[in-house]
Amino acid sequence: MRNTASAEEIAPLVLELARALRARRVHPSGHPVVAGALQRGAAILGALAGSDSQVAFEVVDSGLAQRDGTLLGCPGAPELAAELRARGITGMCLEGLIRVEDLTHLVETLTRAPEELRKAGGARRVFEAGQPRGISLELSEPAAAAPAPVTPPAPRPAPAAVAAPVTAPRPAEAAPPAKPAAEPPSFLTQHIAELVRLLAELERCDDFGGYNLLANKVDTCVDALVRAKRCLDGYRAAVVFCRHATDREVRPEPLRREAADRLRRMACNDAMLEAIIEQATTASGLASVQATQVLIAIGVPAVSALLAHCAGAKDASRERAAQTLIAMGDDALAAVVDELRCGVSERARRAARLLGEMQNPRGIQFLADSLRASDVAVAREAARALARVGTDAAVAALVAGLRLAQPVAETCASCLGGMRQASAARALGDLLDLERDFPDGLRREAIRSLGRLASIDALNRLKRVLDHAPFFGRTRFRSLRIAAAQAIGQIGGPVALQTLHPHARGGDADVRQACQEAIRRIERAAAGT
């Protein structure tokens, strides 16, 4: 007697079967995603067979369970249980060495519409017709109806002058109730089955006329499913159209254009588009990747909905939506710029961040204009976005921003500390000209940025600030001299030590302490501690 496999051993198999079923609904048989999942499932079964185990589970209300009642809480169990339950399958047993062909036949059986299986005699009959090895299904067969009692024919009444009184038949003699007619397939089941059939034909079609006719029928099925609030069932058509629209090696140009047009038409339905975005931002693994590819193929019509999702979703979902917008590139640029100009602070700041992450050179001018926005938070976010872009034009916009209002100018000075262009160092160095009148806060940001740039020219500029100790105004310049000492310590090296030592032995106590700390920092860095 074989030992039943544990829940931990069954879990990977359940997941691979669920993956294969999910992929088979949108891909043809033999697709690499389907084949890969089935090959992994066969390998898992091979390992279990090697340990003399049997895989058996039952369909219960809450999903799948082992024969001893242990519930399988692994990923994919609810999905696999739903597919089995819809086809009247109450249990499954797999034992011995199972071939990939047997698992393929099982998946092909489970992806057929329930009504189609009933017409063919049931899931068991269809499955066993393929002569699978080592896989058996348990089905909930309807009980056979008891034969109706046979009653002898009533004798003919003898002719009489007076008609016999009519009496009600006794209960035992009542005719058996008529057998109810078979329940017709549901509206949704018909449309889902029809959609699967049409998509399979669409995969094989390479004629533009035939493709167009099939696509019209697919649109009809999808519209019906969307009206019934079953958008995810219709979404499989979007996956197929997306693959056809982007498959340059197999599909000719007319078919790719037609598939792209059909995909954009589907995106005009708000409910369908929201379902695709939800799949891209909340699902995991292959499902999320496929939905993201669909959104990128849709392009411009999906941008506004993605921006709205960014505004109302949680952090992880918002981040995925933003990454999708970034992947869209030029298609998303115009809508993001409109969002930047919307006048709502939070939305404008989010749009500025997106433009920075997109790093699209065409967005630089819009960010530069936003540096002059009346909302300081938006202007500062635009400065940070320009720093992410990092091109010469972006640096020029940040340098120009040094002449704006002090909060924006300080942010621009801070952002220039990460730019390696020579123009950034020159602009920051000009702010340290002590003969010109610049706000102290702006100069402090320039000093910190020069410390991060760590160039020889920056060291010379910082040395002038540190050495500047006039008799009048010494208190005013103290904070700048301390910031210069810290920046010099950040740059490090022998020249920096020579600059700091004279001020570490005398003069202003606060400046002396800052120089001593900077010297210790340089020495620790040299010692590697």
Coordinates of N, CA and C in Angstrom, one line a residue, residues 20 23-35 38 101 103-105 107-108 111 200 203-204 243:
A20 N -0.8 25.9 -15.8 CA -1.0 25.3 -17.1 C -2.5 25.6 -17.6
A23 N -2.7 29.4 -18.4 CA -2.1 29.7 -19.6 C -2.8 29.1 -20.8
R24 N -3.4 27.9 -20.6 CA -4.1 27.3 -21.8 C -5.3 28.0 -22.2
R25 N -5.9 28.8 -21.3 CA -7.1 29.5 -21.6 C -6.8 30.7 -22.6
V26 N -5.6 31.1 -22.6 CA -5.2 32.2 -23.5 C -4.2 31.9 -24.6
H27 N -3.6 30.7 -24.4 CA -2.5 30.2 -25.4 C -3.0 28.9 -26.0
P28 N -2.5 28.7 -27.2 CA -2.8 27.4 -27.9 C -2.0 26.2 -27.2
S29 N -2.5 25.0 -27.5 CA -1.8 23.9 -26.9 C -0.4 23.8 -27.5
G30 N 0.6 23.4 -26.6 CA 2.0 23.4 -27.1 C 2.7 24.7 -26.9
H31 N 2.0 25.8 -26.4 CA 2.7 27.0 -26.1 C 3.8 26.8 -25.1
P32 N 4.9 27.5 -25.2 CA 6.0 27.3 -24.2 C 5.6 27.5 -22.7
V33 N 4.7 28.4 -22.5 CA 4.2 28.6 -21.1 C 3.4 27.4 -20.6
V34 N 2.5 26.9 -21.4 CA 1.8 25.7 -21.1 C 2.7 24.5 -21.0
A35 N 3.5 24.3 -22.0 CA 4.4 23.1 -22.0 C 5.4 23.1 -20.8
L38 N 3.6 22.0 -17.6 CA 3.3 20.6 -17.6 C 4.6 19.8 -17.4
E101 N 2.5 13.7 -21.7 CA 1.3 13.6 -22.6 C 0.0 13.4 -21.8
L103 N -0.6 14.4 -18.7 CA -0.9 15.7 -18.1 C -1.5 16.7 -19.1
T104 N -1.0 16.7 -20.3 CA -1.5 17.5 -21.4 C -2.9 17.1 -21.7
H105 N -3.2 15.8 -21.8 CA -4.6 15.4 -22.0 C -5.5 15.8 -20.9
V107 N -5.2 18.5 -18.9 CA -5.4 20.0 -19.1 C -6.3 20.3 -20.2
E108 N -6.2 19.6 -21.3 CA -7.1 19.8 -22.5 C -8.5 19.4 -22.1
T111 N -9.9 22.3 -19.8 CA -10.2 23.6 -20.4 C -11.3 23.6 -21.4
A200 N -9.1 30.3 -30.5 CA -8.3 29.2 -31.1 C -8.2 29.3 -32.6
E203 N -5.9 32.2 -33.7 CA -4.5 31.8 -33.6 C -4.0 31.2 -34.9
R204 N -4.9 30.5 -35.6 CA -4.5 29.7 -36.8 C -4.8 30.5 -38.0
R243 N -0.6 39.9 -28.4 CA 0.4 39.1 -28.9 C 0.5 39.2 -30.5

